mmCIF file of C-alpha atoms and ligand atoms in Angstrom:
data_model
loop_
_atom_site.group_PDB
_atom_site.id
_atom_site.type_symbol
_atom_site.label_atom_id
_atom_site.label_comp_id
_atom_site.label_asym_id
_atom_site.label_seq_id
_atom_site.Cartn_x
_atom_site.Cartn_y
_atom_site.Cartn_z
ATOM 1 C CA MET C 196 103.174 117.742 117.870
ATOM 2 C CA ALA C 197 105.320 116.596 114.963
ATOM 3 C CA HIS C 198 103.575 115.212 111.910
ATOM 4 C CA LYS C 199 103.166 111.455 112.213
ATOM 5 C CA ASP C 200 104.758 110.814 108.794
ATOM 6 C CA GLN C 201 107.482 113.370 109.155
ATOM 7 C CA GLY C 202 110.332 110.870 109.290
ATOM 8 C CA GLU C 203 113.714 111.380 110.873
ATOM 9 C CA PRO C 204 115.679 114.633 110.540
ATOM 10 C CA GLY C 205 117.327 114.754 107.126
ATOM 11 C CA GLU C 206 115.026 112.124 105.601
ATOM 12 C CA GLY C 207 112.192 114.404 104.526
ATOM 13 C CA SER C 208 108.489 113.681 104.819
ATOM 14 C CA THR C 209 107.110 110.315 103.697
ATOM 15 C CA ASP C 210 103.618 111.785 103.605
ATOM 16 C CA THR C 211 101.659 111.452 100.330
ATOM 17 C CA PRO C 212 99.423 114.532 100.276
ATOM 18 C CA PHE C 213 97.382 113.281 97.306
ATOM 19 C CA SER C 214 97.516 110.823 94.416
ATOM 20 C CA PHE C 215 95.761 110.501 91.084
ATOM 21 C CA ASP C 216 95.886 108.342 87.930
ATOM 22 C CA LEU C 217 97.962 109.753 85.103
ATOM 23 C CA PRO C 218 96.284 109.570 81.665
ATOM 24 C CA GLY C 219 97.722 107.119 79.106
ATOM 25 C CA TRP C 220 99.077 108.597 75.860
ATOM 26 C CA LYS C 221 95.923 107.606 73.958
ATOM 27 C CA THR C 222 93.712 109.606 76.324
ATOM 28 C CA MET C 223 95.926 112.694 76.515
ATOM 29 C CA GLU C 224 94.613 115.785 74.772
ATOM 30 C CA GLU C 225 96.607 117.977 72.422
ATOM 31 C CA GLY C 226 98.113 121.032 74.024
ATOM 32 C CA LEU C 227 97.600 122.195 77.571
ATOM 33 C CA VAL C 228 94.009 122.137 78.775
ATOM 34 C CA ILE C 229 93.162 123.887 82.035
ATOM 35 C CA ARG C 230 89.560 123.261 82.889
ATOM 36 C CA GLY C 231 87.582 125.756 84.907
ATOM 37 C CA VAL C 232 86.714 124.698 88.450
ATOM 38 C CA PRO C 233 82.936 124.358 88.961
ATOM 39 C CA GLN C 234 81.296 126.883 91.264
ATOM 40 C CA GLY C 235 80.570 124.574 94.173
ATOM 41 C CA GLY C 236 77.465 124.063 96.256
ATOM 42 C CA GLY C 237 76.130 123.546 99.753
ATOM 43 C CA PHE C 238 78.379 122.873 102.746
ATOM 44 C CA ARG C 239 79.554 119.221 102.621
ATOM 45 C CA GLY C 240 77.150 118.604 99.726
ATOM 46 C CA GLY C 241 74.078 119.625 101.758
ATOM 47 C CA GLU C 242 71.384 122.207 101.065
ATOM 48 C CA GLU C 243 72.662 124.942 103.418
ATOM 49 C CA GLY C 244 75.842 127.024 103.546
ATOM 50 C CA PHE C 245 78.343 127.134 100.709
ATOM 51 C CA GLN C 246 81.501 125.266 99.805
ATOM 52 C CA PRO C 247 83.433 126.252 96.664
ATOM 53 C CA ALA C 248 84.608 123.451 94.386
ATOM 54 C CA ARG C 249 88.375 123.003 94.626
ATOM 55 C CA SER C 250 91.034 121.258 92.585
ATOM 56 C CA GLU C 251 91.358 117.586 93.483
ATOM 57 C CA VAL C 252 95.081 117.561 92.765
ATOM 58 C CA PHE C 253 96.417 120.990 93.755
ATOM 59 C CA LYS C 254 96.516 121.130 97.540
ATOM 60 C CA LYS C 255 98.056 124.250 98.995
ATOM 61 C CA TYR C 256 98.607 123.165 102.571
ATOM 62 C CA SER C 257 101.857 121.271 102.043
ATOM 63 C CA THR C 258 104.112 124.347 102.319
ATOM 64 C CA ARG C 259 102.200 126.018 105.158
ATOM 65 C CA SER C 260 104.208 127.029 108.247
ATOM 66 C CA MET C 261 101.233 128.439 110.214
ATOM 67 C CA ARG C 262 97.467 127.900 110.093
ATOM 68 C CA PRO C 263 94.520 129.979 111.298
ATOM 69 C CA VAL C 264 92.709 128.830 114.448
ATOM 70 C CA ILE C 265 89.239 130.319 114.746
ATOM 71 C CA ASN C 266 87.223 131.279 117.798
ATOM 72 C CA PHE C 267 83.672 130.531 116.635
ATOM 73 C CA ASP C 268 82.246 131.839 119.934
ATOM 74 C CA THR C 269 83.393 135.419 119.233
ATOM 75 C CA CYS C 270 82.985 135.452 115.424
ATOM 76 C CA THR C 271 80.497 138.141 114.364
ATOM 77 C CA LYS C 272 79.974 136.625 110.871
ATOM 78 C CA CYS C 273 81.287 139.849 109.325
ATOM 79 C CA THR C 274 82.459 137.920 106.175
ATOM 80 C CA LEU C 275 85.850 139.684 105.946
ATOM 81 C CA CYS C 276 87.975 136.536 106.225
ATOM 82 C CA TRP C 277 85.821 134.843 103.579
ATOM 83 C CA LEU C 278 86.079 137.813 101.222
ATOM 84 C CA GLN C 279 89.775 138.551 101.702
ATOM 85 C CA CYS C 280 91.303 135.063 101.758
ATOM 86 C CA PRO C 281 93.353 134.887 98.528
ATOM 87 C CA ASP C 282 92.766 131.132 98.208
ATOM 88 C CA THR C 283 88.995 130.942 98.804
ATOM 89 C CA VAL C 284 89.642 128.743 101.816
ATOM 90 C CA PHE C 285 86.584 129.514 103.925
ATOM 91 C CA ASP C 286 83.513 127.281 103.678
ATOM 92 C CA VAL C 287 80.253 128.889 104.811
ATOM 93 C CA THR C 288 78.692 126.597 107.395
ATOM 94 C CA PRO C 289 74.921 126.001 107.731
ATOM 95 C CA ASP C 290 74.890 128.312 110.792
ATOM 96 C CA GLY C 291 76.586 131.145 108.842
ATOM 97 C CA LEU C 292 80.078 130.783 110.318
ATOM 98 C CA TYR C 293 83.305 130.511 108.302
ATOM 99 C CA ASP C 294 85.307 127.284 108.482
ATOM 100 C CA ALA C 295 88.834 127.451 107.045
ATOM 101 C CA ASN C 296 89.300 124.379 104.847
ATOM 102 C CA MET C 297 92.753 123.212 105.827
ATOM 103 C CA GLU C 298 93.492 121.377 102.557
ATOM 104 C CA ALA C 299 93.237 124.704 100.692
ATOM 105 C CA CYS C 300 94.986 127.062 103.154
ATOM 106 C CA CYS C 301 98.553 128.175 102.364
ATOM 107 C CA GLY C 302 98.980 129.921 105.733
ATOM 108 C CA CYS C 303 99.429 133.488 104.489
ATOM 109 C CA ALA C 304 97.751 135.056 107.575
ATOM 110 C CA VAL C 305 95.650 137.570 105.621
ATOM 111 C CA CYS C 306 92.491 136.338 107.398
ATOM 112 C CA GLU C 307 94.066 136.994 110.795
ATOM 113 C CA ALA C 308 95.009 140.510 109.748
ATOM 114 C CA VAL C 309 91.568 141.469 108.420
ATOM 115 C CA CYS C 310 89.439 139.926 111.187
ATOM 116 C CA PRO C 311 88.135 142.872 113.239
ATOM 117 C CA VAL C 312 87.474 140.819 116.399
ATOM 118 C CA PRO C 313 90.501 140.568 118.732
ATOM 119 C CA ASP C 314 91.954 137.025 118.809
ATOM 120 C CA CYS C 315 89.072 135.611 116.773
ATOM 121 C CA ILE C 316 91.597 134.304 114.235
ATOM 122 C CA THR C 317 95.103 133.434 115.447
ATOM 123 C CA MET C 318 97.850 131.962 113.304
ATOM 124 C CA VAL C 319 99.377 128.941 115.063
ATOM 125 C CA ASN C 320 102.606 127.093 114.268
ATOM 126 C CA GLU C 321 101.851 124.238 111.848
ATOM 127 C CA ALA C 322 104.016 121.887 113.949
ATOM 128 C CA GLU C 323 101.162 121.813 116.507
ATOM 129 C CA PHE C 324 98.902 119.817 114.154
ATOM 130 C CA ASN C 325 98.900 116.403 112.549
ATOM 131 C CA ASP C 326 95.739 116.542 110.420
ATOM 132 C CA ASN C 327 93.608 118.894 108.309
ATOM 133 C CA ASN C 328 90.369 118.273 110.202
ATOM 134 C CA SER C 329 87.566 120.846 110.300
ATOM 135 C CA GLN C 330 87.716 123.189 113.298
ATOM 136 C CA TRP C 331 84.036 124.021 112.948
ATOM 137 C CA GLU C 332 83.103 120.330 113.206
ATOM 138 C CA ALA C 333 85.263 119.975 116.328
ATOM 139 C CA TRP C 334 83.623 123.094 117.845
ATOM 140 C CA THR C 335 80.128 121.847 116.971
ATOM 141 C CA LYS C 336 80.741 118.487 118.666
ATOM 142 C CA ASP C 337 82.301 119.820 121.877
ATOM 143 C CA LYS C 338 82.328 123.609 122.417
ATOM 144 C CA ASP C 339 84.017 123.516 125.845
ATOM 145 C CA GLY C 340 86.658 121.043 124.668
ATOM 146 C CA TYR C 341 87.341 123.180 121.583
ATOM 147 C CA LYS C 342 87.724 126.303 123.715
ATOM 148 C CA LYS C 343 90.295 124.614 125.961
ATOM 149 C CA TRP C 344 92.237 123.270 122.941
ATOM 150 C CA MET C 345 92.132 126.648 121.215
ATOM 151 C CA THR C 346 93.167 128.620 124.326
ATOM 152 C CA VAL C 347 96.312 126.511 124.805
ATOM 153 C CA LEU C 348 97.309 126.973 121.149
ATOM 154 C CA VAL C 349 96.566 130.706 121.070
ATOM 155 C CA ASP C 350 98.489 131.373 124.314
ATOM 156 C CA LYS C 351 101.457 129.453 122.932
ATOM 157 C CA ALA C 352 101.284 131.287 119.583
ATOM 158 C CA LYS C 353 101.485 134.654 121.340
ATOM 159 C CA LEU C 354 104.849 133.696 122.839
ATOM 160 C CA GLU C 355 106.388 132.698 119.509
ATOM 161 C CA THR C 356 108.387 134.943 117.214
ATOM 162 C CA ARG C 357 106.488 135.253 113.944
ATOM 163 C CA THR C 358 108.257 135.059 110.605
ATOM 164 C CA HIS C 359 105.397 136.470 108.543
ATOM 165 C CA GLY C 360 101.937 137.910 108.706
ATOM 166 C CA PHE C 361 100.759 140.686 110.985
ATOM 167 C CA HIS C 362 98.506 139.904 113.901
ATOM 168 C CA HIS C 363 96.311 142.965 113.783
ATOM 169 C CA VAL C 364 95.529 145.897 111.501
ATOM 170 C CA GLY C 365 98.174 148.638 111.895
ATOM 171 C CA GLU C 366 100.898 146.304 113.159
ATOM 172 C CA TYR C 367 103.238 147.181 110.283
ATOM 173 C CA ALA C 368 103.104 150.841 111.347
ATOM 174 C CA GLU C 369 103.834 149.889 114.963
ATOM 175 C CA GLN C 370 106.846 147.869 113.808
ATOM 176 C CA GLY C 371 108.253 150.697 111.703
ATOM 177 C CA PRO C 372 111.715 152.112 112.429
ATOM 178 C CA GLN C 373 110.103 155.211 113.901
ATOM 179 C CA ALA C 374 108.241 153.167 116.531
ATOM 180 C CA GLU C 375 110.442 153.049 119.615
ATOM 181 C CA GLY C 376 110.864 149.456 120.723
ATOM 182 C CA GLY C 377 109.072 148.178 117.607
ATOM 183 C CA LEU C 378 110.118 144.971 115.927
ATOM 184 C CA MET C 379 112.250 146.747 113.359
ATOM 185 C CA ALA C 380 114.063 148.618 116.109
ATOM 186 C CA THR C 381 114.889 145.490 118.103
ATOM 187 C CA THR C 382 115.534 142.731 115.567
ATOM 188 C CA GLN C 383 118.074 143.716 112.967
ATOM 189 C CA PRO C 384 118.830 140.748 110.702
ATOM 190 C CA LYS C 385 122.521 140.733 110.006
ATOM 191 C CA LEU C 386 124.672 139.841 107.061
ATOM 192 C CA TYR C 387 127.082 137.097 108.031
ATOM 193 C CA GLU C 388 130.792 137.809 107.822
ATOM 194 C CA SER C 389 131.733 134.129 107.896
ATOM 195 C CA GLU C 390 129.994 130.814 107.253
ATOM 196 C CA LYS C 391 127.786 129.674 110.136
ATOM 197 C CA GLU C 392 124.744 127.490 110.774
ATOM 198 C CA GLU C 393 121.608 129.177 112.088
ATOM 199 C CA LEU C 394 117.900 128.274 112.052
ATOM 200 C CA ILE C 395 115.981 130.932 110.093
ATOM 201 C CA SER C 396 112.933 130.864 107.831
ATOM 202 C CA GLY C 397 113.214 130.401 104.072
ATOM 203 C CA SER C 398 111.964 133.943 103.466
ATOM 204 C CA GLU C 399 114.632 135.374 105.786
ATOM 205 C CA ALA C 400 117.289 133.340 103.949
ATOM 206 C CA ILE C 401 116.088 134.745 100.600
ATOM 207 C CA ALA C 402 116.169 138.299 101.978
ATOM 208 C CA ILE C 403 119.724 137.860 103.269
ATOM 209 C CA ALA C 404 120.782 136.293 99.950
ATOM 210 C CA CYS C 405 119.266 139.272 98.090
ATOM 211 C CA ALA C 406 121.232 141.660 100.285
ATOM 212 C CA LEU C 407 124.469 139.717 99.800
ATOM 213 C CA ALA C 408 123.926 139.577 96.029
ATOM 214 C CA ASP C 409 123.216 143.319 96.086
ATOM 215 C CA VAL C 410 120.194 142.976 93.795
ATOM 216 C CA ASP C 411 118.551 146.246 92.766
ATOM 217 C CA VAL C 412 115.028 144.970 92.106
ATOM 218 C CA ILE C 413 112.937 142.155 93.628
ATOM 219 C CA THR C 414 109.814 141.238 91.668
ATOM 220 C CA ALA C 415 107.330 139.276 93.769
ATOM 221 C CA TYR C 416 103.684 139.396 94.653
ATOM 222 C CA PRO C 417 103.433 141.032 98.093
ATOM 223 C CA ILE C 418 100.557 139.112 99.646
ATOM 224 C CA ARG C 419 101.475 135.530 100.498
ATOM 225 C CA PRO C 420 104.289 134.524 102.861
ATOM 226 C CA TYR C 421 106.645 136.218 100.377
ATOM 227 C CA ASP C 422 105.943 139.548 102.067
ATOM 228 C CA THR C 423 108.435 138.427 104.717
ATOM 229 C CA VAL C 424 111.167 138.669 102.078
ATOM 230 C CA PHE C 425 110.444 142.381 101.699
ATOM 231 C CA ALA C 426 109.939 142.939 105.421
ATOM 232 C CA VAL C 427 113.272 141.336 106.327
ATOM 233 C CA ARG C 428 115.165 142.879 103.409
ATOM 234 C CA VAL C 429 114.258 146.423 104.443
ATOM 235 C CA LYS C 430 115.458 145.706 107.979
ATOM 236 C CA ILE C 431 118.953 144.810 106.761
ATOM 237 C CA LYS C 432 121.231 147.784 106.631
ATOM 238 C CA SER C 433 123.133 147.443 103.360
HETATM 239 S S1 SF4 P 1061 95.931 131.867 106.202
HETATM 240 FE FE1 SF4 P 1061 95.658 132.815 104.149
HETATM 241 S S2 SF4 P 1061 95.099 131.088 102.802
HETATM 242 FE FE2 SF4 P 1061 94.766 130.407 104.943
HETATM 243 S S3 SF4 P 1061 92.631 130.859 105.392
HETATM 244 FE FE3 SF4 P 1061 93.819 132.623 106.102
HETATM 245 S S4 SF4 P 1061 93.789 134.059 104.359
HETATM 246 FE FE4 SF4 P 1061 93.178 132.042 103.557
HETATM 247 S S1 SF4 P 1062 86.740 137.978 109.891
HETATM 248 FE FE1 SF4 P 1062 86.617 137.203 112.008
HETATM 249 S S2 SF4 P 1062 84.650 137.958 112.790
HETATM 250 FE FE2 SF4 P 1062 84.605 138.185 110.559
HETATM 251 S S3 SF4 P 1062 83.606 136.281 109.817
HETATM 252 FE FE3 SF4 P 1062 85.834 135.931 109.785
HETATM 253 S S4 SF4 P 1062 86.330 134.962 111.768
HETATM 254 FE FE4 SF4 P 1062 84.270 135.916 111.957
#
Protein backbone atom coordinates (compact mmCIF):
# COMPACT_ATOMS: atom_id res chain seq x y z
CA MET A 1 0.00 0.00 0.00
CA ALA A 2 1.38 3.42 -0.87
CA HIS A 3 1.93 5.88 1.94
CA LYS A 4 -1.16 8.01 2.46
CA ASP A 5 0.82 11.28 2.25
CA GLN A 6 3.03 10.20 -0.58
CA GLY A 7 1.61 12.64 -3.12
CA GLU A 8 1.64 12.27 -6.87
CA PRO A 9 4.68 10.98 -8.79
CA GLY A 10 7.23 13.77 -9.10
CA GLU A 11 5.78 15.82 -6.24
CA GLY A 12 7.63 14.18 -3.37
CA SER A 13 6.19 13.29 0.02
CA THR A 14 4.10 15.84 1.93
CA ASP A 15 4.60 13.85 5.12
CA THR A 16 6.04 15.71 8.14
CA PRO A 17 7.96 13.03 10.04
CA PHE A 18 8.51 15.25 13.09
CA SER A 19 8.51 18.89 14.17
CA PHE A 20 10.03 20.84 17.02
CA ASP A 21 10.42 24.47 18.18
CA LEU A 22 13.66 26.13 17.18
CA PRO A 23 15.37 28.09 19.99
CA GLY A 24 15.41 31.91 19.74
CA TRP A 25 18.83 33.59 19.55
CA LYS A 26 18.68 34.57 23.23
CA THR A 27 18.27 30.94 24.31
CA MET A 28 20.90 29.47 21.97
CA GLU A 29 24.07 28.23 23.62
CA GLU A 30 27.58 29.03 22.47
CA GLY A 31 29.16 26.40 20.29
CA LEU A 32 27.70 23.04 19.41
CA VAL A 33 26.21 21.13 22.32
CA ILE A 34 25.31 17.47 21.82
CA ARG A 35 23.61 16.17 24.91
CA GLY A 36 23.83 12.53 25.86
CA VAL A 37 20.64 10.52 25.46
CA PRO A 38 19.34 9.21 28.81
CA GLN A 39 19.47 5.46 29.34
CA GLY A 40 15.76 4.75 29.12
CA GLY A 41 13.47 2.68 31.30
CA GLY A 42 10.62 0.20 31.31
CA PHE A 43 8.66 -0.71 28.18
CA ARG A 44 6.21 2.13 27.38
CA GLY A 45 7.12 3.78 30.70
CA GLY A 46 6.01 0.75 32.76
CA GLU A 47 7.88 -1.31 35.34
CA GLU A 48 8.70 -4.32 33.13
CA GLY A 49 10.79 -4.78 29.99
CA PHE A 50 13.14 -2.12 28.67
CA GLN A 51 12.91 0.71 26.18
CA PRO A 52 16.00 2.83 25.45
CA ALA A 53 15.55 6.60 25.36
CA ARG A 54 15.79 7.90 21.80
CA SER A 55 16.27 11.28 20.18
CA GLU A 56 13.00 13.17 19.79
CA VAL A 57 14.15 14.85 16.59
CA PHE A 58 16.36 12.34 14.76
CA LYS A 59 14.10 9.67 13.30
CA LYS A 60 15.82 7.11 11.14
CA TYR A 61 12.85 5.53 9.41
CA SER A 62 12.38 8.15 6.70
CA THR A 63 14.96 6.65 4.30
CA ARG A 64 14.05 3.01 4.94
CA SER A 65 13.25 0.85 1.90
CA MET A 66 12.50 -2.36 3.86
CA ARG A 67 11.45 -3.10 7.45
CA PRO A 68 11.69 -6.21 9.62
CA VAL A 69 8.50 -8.19 10.24
CA ILE A 70 8.77 -10.45 13.27
CA ASN A 71 7.18 -13.81 13.98
CA PHE A 72 6.67 -13.63 17.75
CA ASP A 73 5.30 -17.20 17.81
CA THR A 74 8.65 -18.71 16.76
CA CYS A 75 11.00 -16.24 18.51
CA THR A 76 13.22 -18.05 21.03
CA LYS A 77 14.18 -14.82 22.87
CA CYS A 78 17.83 -15.46 22.00
CA THR A 79 18.59 -11.66 22.17
CA LEU A 80 20.71 -11.60 18.98
CA CYS A 81 18.57 -9.07 17.11
CA TRP A 82 18.56 -6.81 20.18
CA LEU A 83 22.33 -7.06 20.59
CA GLN A 84 23.29 -6.72 16.93
CA CYS A 85 20.92 -3.99 15.71
CA PRO A 86 23.22 -1.02 14.98
CA ASP A 87 20.48 1.48 15.89
CA THR A 88 19.24 0.02 19.20
CA VAL A 89 15.81 -0.40 17.65
CA PHE A 90 14.48 -3.32 19.69
CA ASP A 91 12.37 -2.64 22.78
CA VAL A 92 12.24 -5.49 25.30
CA THR A 93 8.59 -6.25 25.97
CA PRO A 94 7.20 -7.27 29.40
CA ASP A 95 7.01 -10.90 28.18
CA GLY A 96 10.69 -10.89 27.11
CA LEU A 97 10.16 -10.57 23.36
CA TYR A 98 11.84 -8.00 21.10
CA ASP A 99 9.68 -5.38 19.38
CA ALA A 100 11.39 -3.40 16.61
CA ASN A 101 10.55 0.27 17.17
CA MET A 102 9.72 1.44 13.68
CA GLU A 103 10.54 5.12 14.29
CA ALA A 104 14.17 4.14 14.98
CA CYS A 105 14.73 1.45 12.31
CA CYS A 106 16.74 2.37 9.20
CA GLY A 107 16.01 -0.95 7.48
CA CYS A 108 19.57 -2.30 7.27
CA ALA A 109 18.48 -5.97 7.62
CA VAL A 110 21.20 -6.93 10.11
CA CYS A 111 18.55 -8.33 12.49
CA GLU A 112 17.20 -10.61 9.76
CA ALA A 113 20.69 -11.90 9.03
CA VAL A 114 21.59 -12.69 12.65
CA CYS A 115 18.27 -14.24 13.73
CA PRO A 116 18.95 -17.99 14.02
CA VAL A 117 15.28 -19.02 13.63
CA PRO A 118 14.20 -19.52 9.98
CA ASP A 119 11.77 -16.79 8.84
CA CYS A 120 11.44 -15.37 12.35
CA ILE A 121 12.54 -11.98 11.00
CA THR A 122 11.79 -11.15 7.35
CA MET A 123 12.56 -7.85 5.67
CA VAL A 124 9.47 -6.60 3.81
CA ASN A 125 9.20 -3.83 1.21
CA GLU A 126 8.43 -0.53 2.97
CA ALA A 127 5.75 0.24 0.36
CA GLU A 128 3.54 -2.36 2.10
CA PHE A 129 3.09 -0.14 5.18
CA ASN A 130 1.53 3.20 5.98
CA ASP A 131 2.37 3.59 9.68
CA ASN A 132 5.07 2.83 12.27
CA ASN A 133 2.79 0.92 14.64
CA SER A 134 4.12 -1.71 17.05
CA GLN A 135 4.03 -5.26 15.67
CA TRP A 136 4.17 -6.71 19.17
CA GLU A 137 1.05 -4.76 20.19
CA ALA A 138 -0.77 -6.00 17.08
CA TRP A 139 0.30 -9.60 17.85
CA THR A 140 -0.75 -9.27 21.50
CA LYS A 141 -4.23 -8.04 20.54
CA ASP A 142 -4.95 -10.64 17.84
CA LYS A 143 -2.44 -13.48 17.37
CA ASP A 144 -4.35 -15.25 14.57
CA GLY A 145 -4.96 -12.00 12.70
CA TYR A 146 -1.28 -11.06 13.04
CA LYS A 147 -0.20 -14.46 11.71
CA LYS A 148 -2.40 -14.09 8.62
CA TRP A 149 -1.13 -10.53 7.99
CA MET A 150 2.48 -11.59 8.49
CA THR A 151 2.20 -14.70 6.27
CA VAL A 152 0.91 -12.66 3.31
CA LEU A 153 3.75 -10.14 3.67
CA VAL A 154 6.47 -12.76 4.15
CA ASP A 155 5.29 -14.83 1.14
CA LYS A 156 5.29 -11.70 -0.99
CA ALA A 157 8.75 -10.65 0.25
CA LYS A 158 10.21 -14.00 -0.79
CA LEU A 159 9.19 -13.35 -4.40
CA GLU A 160 10.83 -9.93 -4.56
CA THR A 161 14.35 -9.20 -5.74
CA ARG A 162 16.28 -7.75 -2.82
CA THR A 163 18.58 -4.77 -3.25
CA HIS A 164 20.39 -5.17 0.06
CA GLY A 165 20.71 -7.31 3.13
CA PHE A 166 21.14 -11.07 3.22
CA HIS A 167 18.28 -13.26 4.32
CA HIS A 168 20.24 -15.87 6.20
CA VAL A 169 23.73 -16.47 7.56
CA GLY A 170 26.05 -17.71 4.78
CA GLU A 171 24.02 -16.20 1.94
CA TYR A 172 26.94 -14.07 0.74
CA ALA A 173 29.00 -17.24 0.25
CA GLU A 174 26.14 -18.88 -1.68
CA GLN A 175 25.92 -15.82 -3.93
CA GLY A 176 29.65 -15.78 -4.67
CA PRO A 177 30.92 -16.13 -8.24
CA GLN A 178 32.01 -19.68 -7.47
CA ALA A 179 28.46 -20.73 -6.56
CA GLU A 180 26.85 -22.08 -9.71
CA GLY A 181 23.52 -20.36 -10.26
CA GLY A 182 24.19 -17.93 -7.39
CA LEU A 183 23.03 -14.35 -7.55
CA MET A 184 26.40 -13.08 -8.72
CA ALA A 185 26.42 -15.63 -11.52
CA THR A 186 22.96 -14.70 -12.80
CA THR A 187 22.61 -10.94 -12.31
CA GLN A 188 25.48 -9.01 -13.80
CA PRO A 189 24.82 -5.27 -13.49
CA LYS A 190 25.95 -3.63 -16.68
CA LEU A 191 27.55 -0.35 -17.56
CA TYR A 192 25.33 1.54 -19.97
CA GLU A 193 26.71 2.37 -23.40
CA SER A 194 24.08 5.03 -24.06
CA GLU A 195 21.66 7.10 -21.99
CA LYS A 196 18.56 5.18 -20.90
CA GLU A 197 15.93 5.22 -18.15
CA GLU A 198 15.77 2.23 -15.82
CA LEU A 199 14.41 1.69 -12.30
CA ILE A 200 17.27 0.70 -9.98
CA SER A 201 18.07 1.34 -6.32
CA GLY A 202 20.14 4.32 -5.20
CA SER A 203 22.95 2.02 -4.05
CA GLU A 204 23.07 0.32 -7.46
CA ALA A 205 23.21 3.75 -9.14
CA ILE A 206 26.15 4.76 -6.91
CA ALA A 207 27.97 1.50 -7.71
CA ILE A 208 27.50 2.01 -11.46
CA ALA A 209 28.62 5.65 -11.15
CA CYS A 210 31.74 4.50 -9.26
CA ALA A 211 32.53 2.04 -12.04
CA LEU A 212 32.00 4.66 -14.75
CA ALA A 213 34.17 7.18 -12.87
CA ASP A 214 36.81 4.46 -12.48
CA VAL A 215 37.42 5.32 -8.82
CA ASP A 216 40.21 3.37 -7.13
CA VAL A 217 38.99 3.56 -3.53
CA ILE A 218 35.52 3.70 -1.95
CA THR A 219 35.47 4.68 1.72
CA ALA A 220 32.19 3.74 3.40
CA TYR A 221 31.03 1.92 6.47
CA PRO A 222 30.04 -1.60 5.36
CA ILE A 223 27.07 -2.30 7.60
CA ARG A 224 24.01 -0.25 6.67
CA PRO A 225 22.30 -0.34 3.27
CA TYR A 226 25.59 0.99 1.86
CA ASP A 227 26.90 -2.57 1.69
CA THR A 228 24.86 -2.88 -1.51
CA VAL A 229 27.23 -0.37 -3.12
CA PHE A 230 30.12 -2.77 -2.55
CA ALA A 231 28.10 -5.85 -3.46
CA VAL A 232 26.96 -4.38 -6.79
CA ARG A 233 30.32 -2.80 -7.60
CA VAL A 234 32.16 -6.12 -7.36
CA LYS A 235 29.62 -7.70 -9.70
CA ILE A 236 30.38 -5.18 -12.46
CA LYS A 237 33.14 -6.33 -14.72
CA SER A 238 35.31 -3.27 -15.29
S1 LIG B 1 16.60 -3.50 10.02
FE1 LIG B 1 18.55 -2.80 10.95
S2 LIG B 1 18.00 -0.92 12.07
FE2 LIG B 1 16.07 -2.05 11.65
S3 LIG B 1 15.72 -3.32 13.45
FE3 LIG B 1 16.83 -4.59 11.97
S4 LIG B 1 19.00 -4.34 12.53
FE4 LIG B 1 17.87 -2.66 13.52
S1 LIG C 1 17.11 -12.92 16.84
FE1 LIG C 1 15.17 -13.90 16.24
S2 LIG C 1 14.87 -15.55 17.74
FE2 LIG C 1 16.44 -14.18 18.57
S3 LIG C 1 15.28 -12.73 19.89
FE3 LIG C 1 15.46 -11.79 17.86
S4 LIG C 1 13.58 -12.36 16.74
FE4 LIG C 1 13.78 -13.76 18.53
